[in-house]
Each structure stands twice: as structure tokens, then as C-alpha cells.
Tab-separated table of C-alpha atoms in Angstrom:
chain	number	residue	atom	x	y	z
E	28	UNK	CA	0.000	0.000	0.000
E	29	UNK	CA	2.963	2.230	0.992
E	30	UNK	CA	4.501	1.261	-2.893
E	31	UNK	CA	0.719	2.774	-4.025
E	32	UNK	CA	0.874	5.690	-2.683
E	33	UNK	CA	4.218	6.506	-3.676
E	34	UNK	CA	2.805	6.078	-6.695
E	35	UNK	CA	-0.371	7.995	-6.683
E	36	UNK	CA	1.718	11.346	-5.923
E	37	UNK	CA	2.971	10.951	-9.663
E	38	UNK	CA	0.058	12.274	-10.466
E	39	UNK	CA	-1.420	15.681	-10.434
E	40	UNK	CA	-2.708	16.961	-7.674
E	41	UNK	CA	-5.005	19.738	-10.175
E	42	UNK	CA	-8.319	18.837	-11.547
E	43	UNK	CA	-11.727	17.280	-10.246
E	44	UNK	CA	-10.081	13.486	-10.284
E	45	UNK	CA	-8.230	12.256	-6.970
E	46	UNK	CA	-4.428	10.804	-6.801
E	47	UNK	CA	-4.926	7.253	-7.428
E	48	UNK	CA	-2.088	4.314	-7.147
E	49	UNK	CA	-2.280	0.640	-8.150
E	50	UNK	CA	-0.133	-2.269	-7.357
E	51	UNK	CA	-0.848	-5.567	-8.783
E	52	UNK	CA	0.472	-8.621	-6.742
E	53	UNK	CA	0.972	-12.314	-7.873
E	54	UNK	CA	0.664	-15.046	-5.326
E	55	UNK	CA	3.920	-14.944	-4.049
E	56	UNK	CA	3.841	-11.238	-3.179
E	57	UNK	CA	6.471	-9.999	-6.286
E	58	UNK	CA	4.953	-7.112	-8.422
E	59	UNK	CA	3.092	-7.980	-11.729
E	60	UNK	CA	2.289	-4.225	-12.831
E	61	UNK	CA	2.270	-0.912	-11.417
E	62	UNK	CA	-0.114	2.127	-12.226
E	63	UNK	CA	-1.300	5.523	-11.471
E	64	UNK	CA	-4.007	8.181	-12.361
E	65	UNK	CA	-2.444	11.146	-14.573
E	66	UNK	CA	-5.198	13.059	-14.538
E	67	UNK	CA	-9.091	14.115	-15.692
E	68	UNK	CA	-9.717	12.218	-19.036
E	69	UNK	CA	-6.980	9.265	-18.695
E	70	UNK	CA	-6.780	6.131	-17.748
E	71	UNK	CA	-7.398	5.401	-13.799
E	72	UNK	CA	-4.812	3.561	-11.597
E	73	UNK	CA	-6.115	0.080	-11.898
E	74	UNK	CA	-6.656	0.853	-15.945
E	75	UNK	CA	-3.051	1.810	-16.154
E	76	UNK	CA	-1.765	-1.035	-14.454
E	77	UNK	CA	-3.742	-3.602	-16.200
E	78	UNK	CA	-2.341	-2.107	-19.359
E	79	UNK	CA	0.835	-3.243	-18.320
E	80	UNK	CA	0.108	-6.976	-18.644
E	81	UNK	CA	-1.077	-9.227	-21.259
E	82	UNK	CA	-4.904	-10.521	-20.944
E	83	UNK	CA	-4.367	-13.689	-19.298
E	84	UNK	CA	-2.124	-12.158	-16.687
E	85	UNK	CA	-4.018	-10.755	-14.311
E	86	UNK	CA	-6.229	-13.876	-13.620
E	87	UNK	CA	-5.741	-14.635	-9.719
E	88	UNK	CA	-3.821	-11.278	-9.326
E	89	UNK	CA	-4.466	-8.885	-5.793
E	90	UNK	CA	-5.083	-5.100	-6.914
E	91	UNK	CA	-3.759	-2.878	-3.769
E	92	UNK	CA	-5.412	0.123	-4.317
E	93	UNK	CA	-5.117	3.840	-2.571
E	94	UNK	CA	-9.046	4.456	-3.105
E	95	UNK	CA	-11.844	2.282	-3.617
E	96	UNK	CA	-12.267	1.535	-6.826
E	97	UNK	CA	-14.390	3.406	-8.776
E	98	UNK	CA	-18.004	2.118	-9.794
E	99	UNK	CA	-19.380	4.939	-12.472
E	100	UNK	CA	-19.267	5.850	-16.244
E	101	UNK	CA	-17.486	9.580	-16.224
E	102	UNK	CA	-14.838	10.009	-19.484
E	103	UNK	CA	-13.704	6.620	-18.525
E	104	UNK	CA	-15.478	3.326	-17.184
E	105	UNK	CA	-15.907	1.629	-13.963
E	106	UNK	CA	-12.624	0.502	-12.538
E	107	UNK	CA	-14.761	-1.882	-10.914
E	108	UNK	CA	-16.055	-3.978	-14.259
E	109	UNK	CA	-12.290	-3.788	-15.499
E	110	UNK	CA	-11.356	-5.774	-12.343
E	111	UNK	CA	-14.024	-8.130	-12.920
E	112	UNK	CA	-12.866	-8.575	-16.361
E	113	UNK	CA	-9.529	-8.940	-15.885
E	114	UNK	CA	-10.480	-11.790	-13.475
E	115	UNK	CA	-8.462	-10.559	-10.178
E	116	UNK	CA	-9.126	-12.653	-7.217
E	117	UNK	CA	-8.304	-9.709	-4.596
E	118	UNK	CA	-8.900	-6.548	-4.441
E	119	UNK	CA	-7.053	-4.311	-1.180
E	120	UNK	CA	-7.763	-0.434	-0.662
E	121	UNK	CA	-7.333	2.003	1.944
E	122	UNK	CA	-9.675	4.902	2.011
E	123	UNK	CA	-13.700	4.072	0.557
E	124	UNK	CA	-14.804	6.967	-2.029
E	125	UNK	CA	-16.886	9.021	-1.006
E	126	UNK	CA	-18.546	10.533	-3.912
E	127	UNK	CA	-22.191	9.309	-4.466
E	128	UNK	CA	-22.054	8.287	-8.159
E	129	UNK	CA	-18.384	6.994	-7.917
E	130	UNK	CA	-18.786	4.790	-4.884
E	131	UNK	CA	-20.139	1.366	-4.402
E	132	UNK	CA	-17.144	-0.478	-6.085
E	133	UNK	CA	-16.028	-2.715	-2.974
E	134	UNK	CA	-20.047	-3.502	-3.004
E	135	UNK	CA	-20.072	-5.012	-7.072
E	136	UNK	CA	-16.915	-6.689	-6.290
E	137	UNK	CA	-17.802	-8.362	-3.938
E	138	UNK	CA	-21.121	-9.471	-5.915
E	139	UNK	CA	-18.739	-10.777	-8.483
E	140	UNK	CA	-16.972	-13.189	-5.623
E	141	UNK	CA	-13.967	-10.851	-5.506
E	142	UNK	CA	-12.907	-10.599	-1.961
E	143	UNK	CA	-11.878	-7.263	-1.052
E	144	UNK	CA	-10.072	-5.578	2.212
E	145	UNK	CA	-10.804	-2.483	3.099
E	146	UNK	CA	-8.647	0.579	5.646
E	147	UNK	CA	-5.354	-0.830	4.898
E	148	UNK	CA	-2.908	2.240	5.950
E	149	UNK	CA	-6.470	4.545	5.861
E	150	UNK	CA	-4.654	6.946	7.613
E	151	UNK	CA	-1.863	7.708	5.504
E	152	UNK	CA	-3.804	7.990	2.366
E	153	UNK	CA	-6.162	10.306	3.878
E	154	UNK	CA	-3.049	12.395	4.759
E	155	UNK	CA	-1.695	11.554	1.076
E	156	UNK	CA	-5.414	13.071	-0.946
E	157	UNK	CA	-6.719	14.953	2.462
E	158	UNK	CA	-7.509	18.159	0.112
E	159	UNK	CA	-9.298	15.833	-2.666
E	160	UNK	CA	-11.014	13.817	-0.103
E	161	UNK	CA	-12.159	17.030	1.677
E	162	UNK	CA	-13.352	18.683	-1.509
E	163	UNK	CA	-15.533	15.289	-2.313
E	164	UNK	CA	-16.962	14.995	1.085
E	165	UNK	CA	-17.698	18.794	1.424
E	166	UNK	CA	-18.881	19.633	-1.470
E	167	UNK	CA	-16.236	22.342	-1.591
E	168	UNK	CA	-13.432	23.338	-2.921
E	169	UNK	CA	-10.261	22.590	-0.360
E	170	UNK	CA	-9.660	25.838	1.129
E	171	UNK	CA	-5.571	27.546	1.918
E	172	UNK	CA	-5.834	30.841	3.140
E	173	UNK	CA	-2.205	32.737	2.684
E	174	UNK	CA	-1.449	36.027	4.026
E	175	UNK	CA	1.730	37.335	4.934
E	176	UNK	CA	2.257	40.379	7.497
E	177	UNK	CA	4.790	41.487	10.286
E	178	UNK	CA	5.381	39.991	13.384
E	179	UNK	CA	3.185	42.563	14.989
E	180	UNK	CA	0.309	41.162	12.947
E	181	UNK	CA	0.270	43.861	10.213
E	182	UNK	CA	-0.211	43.408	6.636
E	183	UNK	CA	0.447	46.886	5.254
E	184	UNK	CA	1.717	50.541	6.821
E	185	UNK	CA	-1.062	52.826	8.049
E	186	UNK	CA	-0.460	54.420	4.128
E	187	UNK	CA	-2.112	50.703	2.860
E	188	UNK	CA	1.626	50.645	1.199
E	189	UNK	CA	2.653	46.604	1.818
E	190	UNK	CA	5.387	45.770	-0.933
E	191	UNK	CA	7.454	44.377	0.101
E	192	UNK	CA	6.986	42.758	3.710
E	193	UNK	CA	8.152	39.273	3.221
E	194	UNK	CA	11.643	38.705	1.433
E	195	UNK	CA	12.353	36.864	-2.081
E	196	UNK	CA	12.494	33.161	-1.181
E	197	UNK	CA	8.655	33.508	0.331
E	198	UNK	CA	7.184	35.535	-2.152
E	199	UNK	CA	8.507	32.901	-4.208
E	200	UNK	CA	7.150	29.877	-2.006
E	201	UNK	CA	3.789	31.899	-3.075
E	202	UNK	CA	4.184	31.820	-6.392
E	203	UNK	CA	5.066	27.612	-6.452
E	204	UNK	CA	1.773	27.428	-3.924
E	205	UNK	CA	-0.358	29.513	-6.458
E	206	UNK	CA	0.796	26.848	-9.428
E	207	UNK	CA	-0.273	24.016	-6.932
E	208	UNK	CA	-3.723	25.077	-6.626
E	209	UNK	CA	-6.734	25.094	-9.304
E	210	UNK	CA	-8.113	28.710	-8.277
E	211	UNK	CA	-6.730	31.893	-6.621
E	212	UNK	CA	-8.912	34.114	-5.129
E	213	UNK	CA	-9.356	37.978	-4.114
E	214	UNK	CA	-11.928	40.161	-2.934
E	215	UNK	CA	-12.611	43.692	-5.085
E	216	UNK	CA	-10.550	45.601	-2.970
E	217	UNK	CA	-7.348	44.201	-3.571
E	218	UNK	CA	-8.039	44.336	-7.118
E	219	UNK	CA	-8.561	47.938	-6.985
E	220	UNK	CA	-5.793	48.921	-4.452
E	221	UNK	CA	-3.064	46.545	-5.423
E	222	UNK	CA	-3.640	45.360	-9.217
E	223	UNK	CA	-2.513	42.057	-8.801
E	224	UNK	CA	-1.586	40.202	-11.620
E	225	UNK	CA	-2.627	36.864	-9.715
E	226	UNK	CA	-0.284	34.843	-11.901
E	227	UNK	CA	2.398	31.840	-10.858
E	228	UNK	CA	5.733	33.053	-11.710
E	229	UNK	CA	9.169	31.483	-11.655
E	230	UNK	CA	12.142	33.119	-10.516
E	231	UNK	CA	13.564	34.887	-13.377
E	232	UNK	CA	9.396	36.518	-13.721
E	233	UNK	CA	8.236	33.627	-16.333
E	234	UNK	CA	4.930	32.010	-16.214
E	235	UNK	CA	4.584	28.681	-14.467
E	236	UNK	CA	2.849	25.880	-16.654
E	237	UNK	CA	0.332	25.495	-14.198
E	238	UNK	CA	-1.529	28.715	-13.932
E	239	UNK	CA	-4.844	28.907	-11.517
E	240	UNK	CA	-8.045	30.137	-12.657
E	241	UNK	CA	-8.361	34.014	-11.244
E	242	UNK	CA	-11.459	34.937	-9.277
E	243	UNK	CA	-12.792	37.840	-8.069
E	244	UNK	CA	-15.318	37.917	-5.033
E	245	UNK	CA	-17.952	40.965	-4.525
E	246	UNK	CA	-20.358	43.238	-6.391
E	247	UNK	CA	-18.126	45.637	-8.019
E	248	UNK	CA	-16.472	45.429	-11.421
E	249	UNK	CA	-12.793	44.578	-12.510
E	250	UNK	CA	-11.915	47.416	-14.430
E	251	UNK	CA	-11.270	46.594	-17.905
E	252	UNK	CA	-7.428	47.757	-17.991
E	253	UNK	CA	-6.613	45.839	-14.738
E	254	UNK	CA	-3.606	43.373	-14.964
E	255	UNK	CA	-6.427	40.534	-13.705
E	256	UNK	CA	-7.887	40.986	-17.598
E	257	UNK	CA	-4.471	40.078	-18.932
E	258	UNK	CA	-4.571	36.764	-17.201
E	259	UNK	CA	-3.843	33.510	-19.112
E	260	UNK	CA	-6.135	31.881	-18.063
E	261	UNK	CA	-10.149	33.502	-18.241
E	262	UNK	CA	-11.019	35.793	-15.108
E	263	UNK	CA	-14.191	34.902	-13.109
E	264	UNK	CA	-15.821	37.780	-11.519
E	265	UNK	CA	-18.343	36.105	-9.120
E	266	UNK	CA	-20.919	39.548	-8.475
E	267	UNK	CA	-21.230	38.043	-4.905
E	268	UNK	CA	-20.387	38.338	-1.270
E	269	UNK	CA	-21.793	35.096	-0.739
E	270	UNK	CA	-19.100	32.783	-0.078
E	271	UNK	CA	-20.744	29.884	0.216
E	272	UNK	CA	-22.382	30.430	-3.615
E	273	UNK	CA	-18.906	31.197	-4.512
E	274	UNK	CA	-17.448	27.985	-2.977
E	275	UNK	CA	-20.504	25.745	-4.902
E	276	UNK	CA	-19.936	27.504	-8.078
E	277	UNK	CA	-16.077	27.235	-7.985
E	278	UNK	CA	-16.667	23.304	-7.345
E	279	UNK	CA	-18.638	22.863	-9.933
E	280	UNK	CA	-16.152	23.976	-12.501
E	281	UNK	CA	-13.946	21.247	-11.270
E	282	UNK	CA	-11.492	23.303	-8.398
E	283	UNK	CA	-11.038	21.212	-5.954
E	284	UNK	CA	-8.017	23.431	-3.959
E	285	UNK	CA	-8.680	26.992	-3.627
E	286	UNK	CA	-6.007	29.567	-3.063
E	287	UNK	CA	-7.477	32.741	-1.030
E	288	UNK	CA	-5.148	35.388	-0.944
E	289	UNK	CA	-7.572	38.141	-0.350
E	290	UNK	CA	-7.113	40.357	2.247
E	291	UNK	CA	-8.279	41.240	5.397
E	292	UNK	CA	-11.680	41.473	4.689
E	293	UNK	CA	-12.381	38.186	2.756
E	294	UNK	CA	-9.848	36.534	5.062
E	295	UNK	CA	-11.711	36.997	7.977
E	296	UNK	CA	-15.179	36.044	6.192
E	297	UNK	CA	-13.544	33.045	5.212
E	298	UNK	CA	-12.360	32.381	8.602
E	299	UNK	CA	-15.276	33.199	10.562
E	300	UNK	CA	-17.637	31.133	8.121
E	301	UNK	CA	-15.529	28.233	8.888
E	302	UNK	CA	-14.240	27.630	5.449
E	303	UNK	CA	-10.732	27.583	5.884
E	304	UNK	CA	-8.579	23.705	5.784
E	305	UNK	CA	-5.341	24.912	5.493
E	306	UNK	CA	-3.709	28.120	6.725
E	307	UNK	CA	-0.050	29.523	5.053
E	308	UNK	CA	1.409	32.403	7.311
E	309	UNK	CA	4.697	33.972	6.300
E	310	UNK	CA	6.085	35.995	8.831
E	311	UNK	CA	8.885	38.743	8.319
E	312	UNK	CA	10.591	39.979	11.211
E	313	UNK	CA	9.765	43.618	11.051
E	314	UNK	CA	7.414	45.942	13.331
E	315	UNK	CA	4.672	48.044	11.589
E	316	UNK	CA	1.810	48.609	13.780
E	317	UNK	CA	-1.023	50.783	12.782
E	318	UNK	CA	-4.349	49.898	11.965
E	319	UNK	CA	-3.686	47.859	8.986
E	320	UNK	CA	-4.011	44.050	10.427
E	321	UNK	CA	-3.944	40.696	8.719
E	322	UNK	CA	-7.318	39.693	10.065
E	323	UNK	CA	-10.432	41.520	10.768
E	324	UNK	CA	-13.491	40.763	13.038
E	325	UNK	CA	-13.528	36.804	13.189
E	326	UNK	CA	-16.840	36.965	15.564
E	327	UNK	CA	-15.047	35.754	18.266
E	328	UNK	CA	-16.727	38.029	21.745
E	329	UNK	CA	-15.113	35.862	24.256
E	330	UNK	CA	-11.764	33.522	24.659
E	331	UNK	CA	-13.503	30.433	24.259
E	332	UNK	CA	-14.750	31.369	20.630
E	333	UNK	CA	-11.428	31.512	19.643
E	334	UNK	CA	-9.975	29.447	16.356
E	335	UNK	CA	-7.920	26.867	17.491
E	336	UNK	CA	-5.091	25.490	14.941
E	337	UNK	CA	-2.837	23.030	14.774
E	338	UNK	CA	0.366	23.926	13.425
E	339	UNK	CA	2.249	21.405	10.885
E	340	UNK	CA	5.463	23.043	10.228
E	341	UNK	CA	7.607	26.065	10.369
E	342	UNK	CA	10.078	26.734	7.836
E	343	UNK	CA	12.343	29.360	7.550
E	344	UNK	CA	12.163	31.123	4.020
E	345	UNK	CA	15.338	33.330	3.888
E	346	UNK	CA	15.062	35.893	6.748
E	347	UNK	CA	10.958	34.609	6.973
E	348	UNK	CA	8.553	32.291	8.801
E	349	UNK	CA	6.647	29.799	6.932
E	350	UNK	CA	3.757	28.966	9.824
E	351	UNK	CA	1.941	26.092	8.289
E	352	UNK	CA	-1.673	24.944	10.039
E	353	UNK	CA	-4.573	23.462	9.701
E	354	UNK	CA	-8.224	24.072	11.221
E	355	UNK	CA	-9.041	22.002	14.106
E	356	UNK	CA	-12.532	20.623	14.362
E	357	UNK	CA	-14.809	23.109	16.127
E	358	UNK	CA	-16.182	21.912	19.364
E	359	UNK	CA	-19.705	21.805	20.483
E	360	UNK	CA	-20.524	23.290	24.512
């Protein structure tokens, strides 16, 4: 299972479509085929593997699987029938899928006699897809809010003036985190006050391959000479506050990780609305103060409102803090 997973991170981590891996195991436990998912449109793990061996092969075979296989028609079949067909005696996965039309493939296998195993090393591959798996289950896009701000908590100088706080290396972390994500998002007023350009860019100013789809949350237009309408890839002005529309709309376009990088006003929204999986802090070691903080009104009146994280690492980026954490699970009085 460990071998599968290794092998599901060759894939991309973009798209609607999860990180899939596939080992295929004879009797005596030696490998008869490996595979992985690619992407939307190609061939899924167990597909890809099979493809490696002759028909007659995989009769008696064990498929060790990351996910559950799959058990609907999308721009490729059922990874359950081509188990069937193939005539594998064994099918082992980790983590059971959770979408409604995709699931159920454990349940046909087993109709065909297959005998199947299910939460073998669950918890690693829920680590391995976590932002996939909590896209699929919520219904959401995988939220990463970034911002980046002084030690004091301050994102610009009382003037709104905030280029450059952070150094090089992390505004270049930022760039490799936008290209890692399917969306990047902003609220109005950072498109009026700052003209981003919103684009991944490699050191030397080039454009990444991966670029994320540009969108702009609230009512008011993106002027037509902002840098946003030179964007490679088509801007999507939403018309909305309503983050919640937003998040539905964005997930039905097929972005399952969402980079927010507005500021302190859609920050806080998305933080007090309880939308937020993964948090990215960079920290410069300056002093600003002022009134200019990184986070507004979170609607927390007392201490024991307050967000709780859980921090996952710290790395320095040249003379910055990376602060790395994710959301803990609200508690209920």
C-alpha cells in the first residue's frame, strides 16, 4: 500500500479526479504491474496497471489500491467492471470513495466473488489526498488561506503601502503554492488597491505551466485595464459576497483546492464562516503597527470562541517564517 501511494503522488494533484495508485500482486507477493491516475480524461490507476500486462495475466492477481475503486461511467469506465474482467481474485484499498455516483465499487466486487479488504494504511492515504477527499466529502473546494504580514500582525503601513513585507524566497514559495492550486482568489478591494496580476511566476518573472483560474469575489467590477484581464487563463468575476455560492460555483467547474489570498476582509469572512482547511502564514521579522491588520473581526466576543489550529510546520524562508496549520474541528458546549 505504501509502494501505491508513492505512486499515486505521480500524479497531479489539479483537476476534479483524486491521486490514485495501483499495485498488482501475484501469489507470491512480487509485483506484476504498477499504475497511477495522470489526470481528468486518462486512464485510472487500476486501468493503467492492467495495461501493463497481457490478458491472461491478471487472472488470480491482488489489486492494492489507494481508493476504492471506482463504480461509475465519467470520461472513462468503472474501474470496478475492469477488475471483474480482468479476473483478479483480490482486491485491497485504503480509504472508501466518497462521492455518491463513484462509490459502491467494494459492493459489485464483492457481488462478483472478488474478496476485497478495506482501511489498509487509511490513515496515511487520507493524509496523502486529504484536500481531494475534503473537496468530495464537502462539497467544496479545499480551502488555503495565505497572508503574509509582520510579526506585529500587520499586513500593510497605516499608508495601505505593503510591498514588500516578506523577502524573495517567500514571495517565491507563493508563487510555487499559487501553481499548486486550481483557483486563486481575491476580494474587489485588492483588485482595486493593489492590481494584482494573480499569476504563478518562476524566478527569473516567467509564467509557471500550471496557472490557476483568477477569481474575483464581490459586487463591483474589474476594471477593464486591470492586470487581472491580462490573465492567461479567463477571469471569473463572481458579483457576490456570498461565499458559500462562490465555494458551490467554484466546485462545480472542477477546483477542488482553492487559493485565497484576499485580504483582510475576505480573510476573515472566510475564517469566521468556517471555510478555511489549510492556513499559510509567512512571517517577516519587522514591526509596523497601525491599523492595517492581517485579520479583521472573526466573531469571536469571548476567549472560548477563539480558532484553534494546529500547526504542521515552520520553515524558515530566507530571513521569513513559513507557519503552516490546519483548522481544528470546532467543538460543540
Amino acid at each position: 500500500m505504501r509502494r501505491a501511494l508513492a505512486l499515486a503522488l505521480g500524479g497531479t494533484s489539479l483537476g476534479p479526479n483524486p491521486q490514485v495508485g495501483c499495485v498488482l500482486l501475484r501469489a507470491d507477493g512480487t509485483i506484476a504491474a504498477e499504475g497511477w491516475h495522470r489526470g481528468a480524461g486518462t486512464a485510472h490507476a487500476e486501468v493503467d496497471a492492467l495495461s501493463h500486462l497481457s490478458p491472461d495475466e491478471p487472472q488470480g492477481l491482488t489489486a492494492v489500491v489507494t481508493l476504492e475503486p471506482c463504480d461509475h461511467t465519467g470520461r472513462t469506465g468503472p474501474c470496478s467492471e475492469a477488475l471483474i474482467r480482468a479476473g483478479v481474485a483480490r482486491v485491497v484499498y485504503a480509504v472508501d470513495d466518497p462521492g455518491d455516483a463513484s462509490s459502491g465499487g467494494a459492493t459489485r466486487l464483492l457481488g462478483a466473488g472478488i474478496d476485497v479488504v478495506s482501511g489498509v494504511l487509511a490513515d496515511e492515504a487520507e493524509e496523502t489526498i486529504r484536500p481531494w477527499l475534503v473537496a468530495a466529502r464537502s462539497g467544496r473546494p479545499f480551502v488555503t488561506l495565505k497572508w503574509a504580514s509582520s510579526l506585529d500582525g500587520r499586513s500593510a503601513a497605516a499608508d495601505a503601502t505593503s510591498r514588500w513585507i516578506t523577502g524573495t524566497a517567500a514571495r517565491q514559495h507563493v508563487h510555487e503554492q499559487r501553481a499548486a492550486h486550481d483557483a486563486i482568489l481575491v476580494g474587489t478591494g485588492t483588485v482595486l488597491a493593489d492590481d494584482p496580476s494573480l499569476t504563478a511566476r518562476g524566478d527569473a518573472g516567467e509564467l509557471l505551466p500550471d496557472q490557476p483560474l483568477p477569481v474575483v469575489v464581490g459586487r463591483r467590477a474589474v476594471p477593464a485595464d486591470a492586470a487581472l484581464r491580462r490573465h492567461p487563463r479567463e477571469l471569473v468575476e463572481t458579483g457576490t459576497r456570498d461565499l458559500h455560492a462562490v465555494l458551490a460555483d467554484l466546485f462545480a467547474r472542477g477546483v477542488r483546492r482553492l487559493f485565497v489570498e484576499g485580504g483582510p476582509t475576505v480573510a476573515s469572512e472566510f475564517v469566521r464562516l468556517g471555510l478555511v482547511d489549510d492556513y499559510l502564514v509567512y512571517l517577516a521579522p519587522t514591526l509596523i503597527g497601525g491599523p492595517r491588520v492581517a485579520l479583521g473581526d472573526l466573531g469571536v466576543d469571548t476567549i472560548g470562541d477563539q480558532r484553534r489550529l494546529t500547526v504542521t510546520r515552520v520553515t524558515p524562508l530566507g530571513d521569513d517564517l513559513l507557519i503552516a496549520a490546519r483548522a481544528q474541528p470546532r467543538r460543540t458546549p
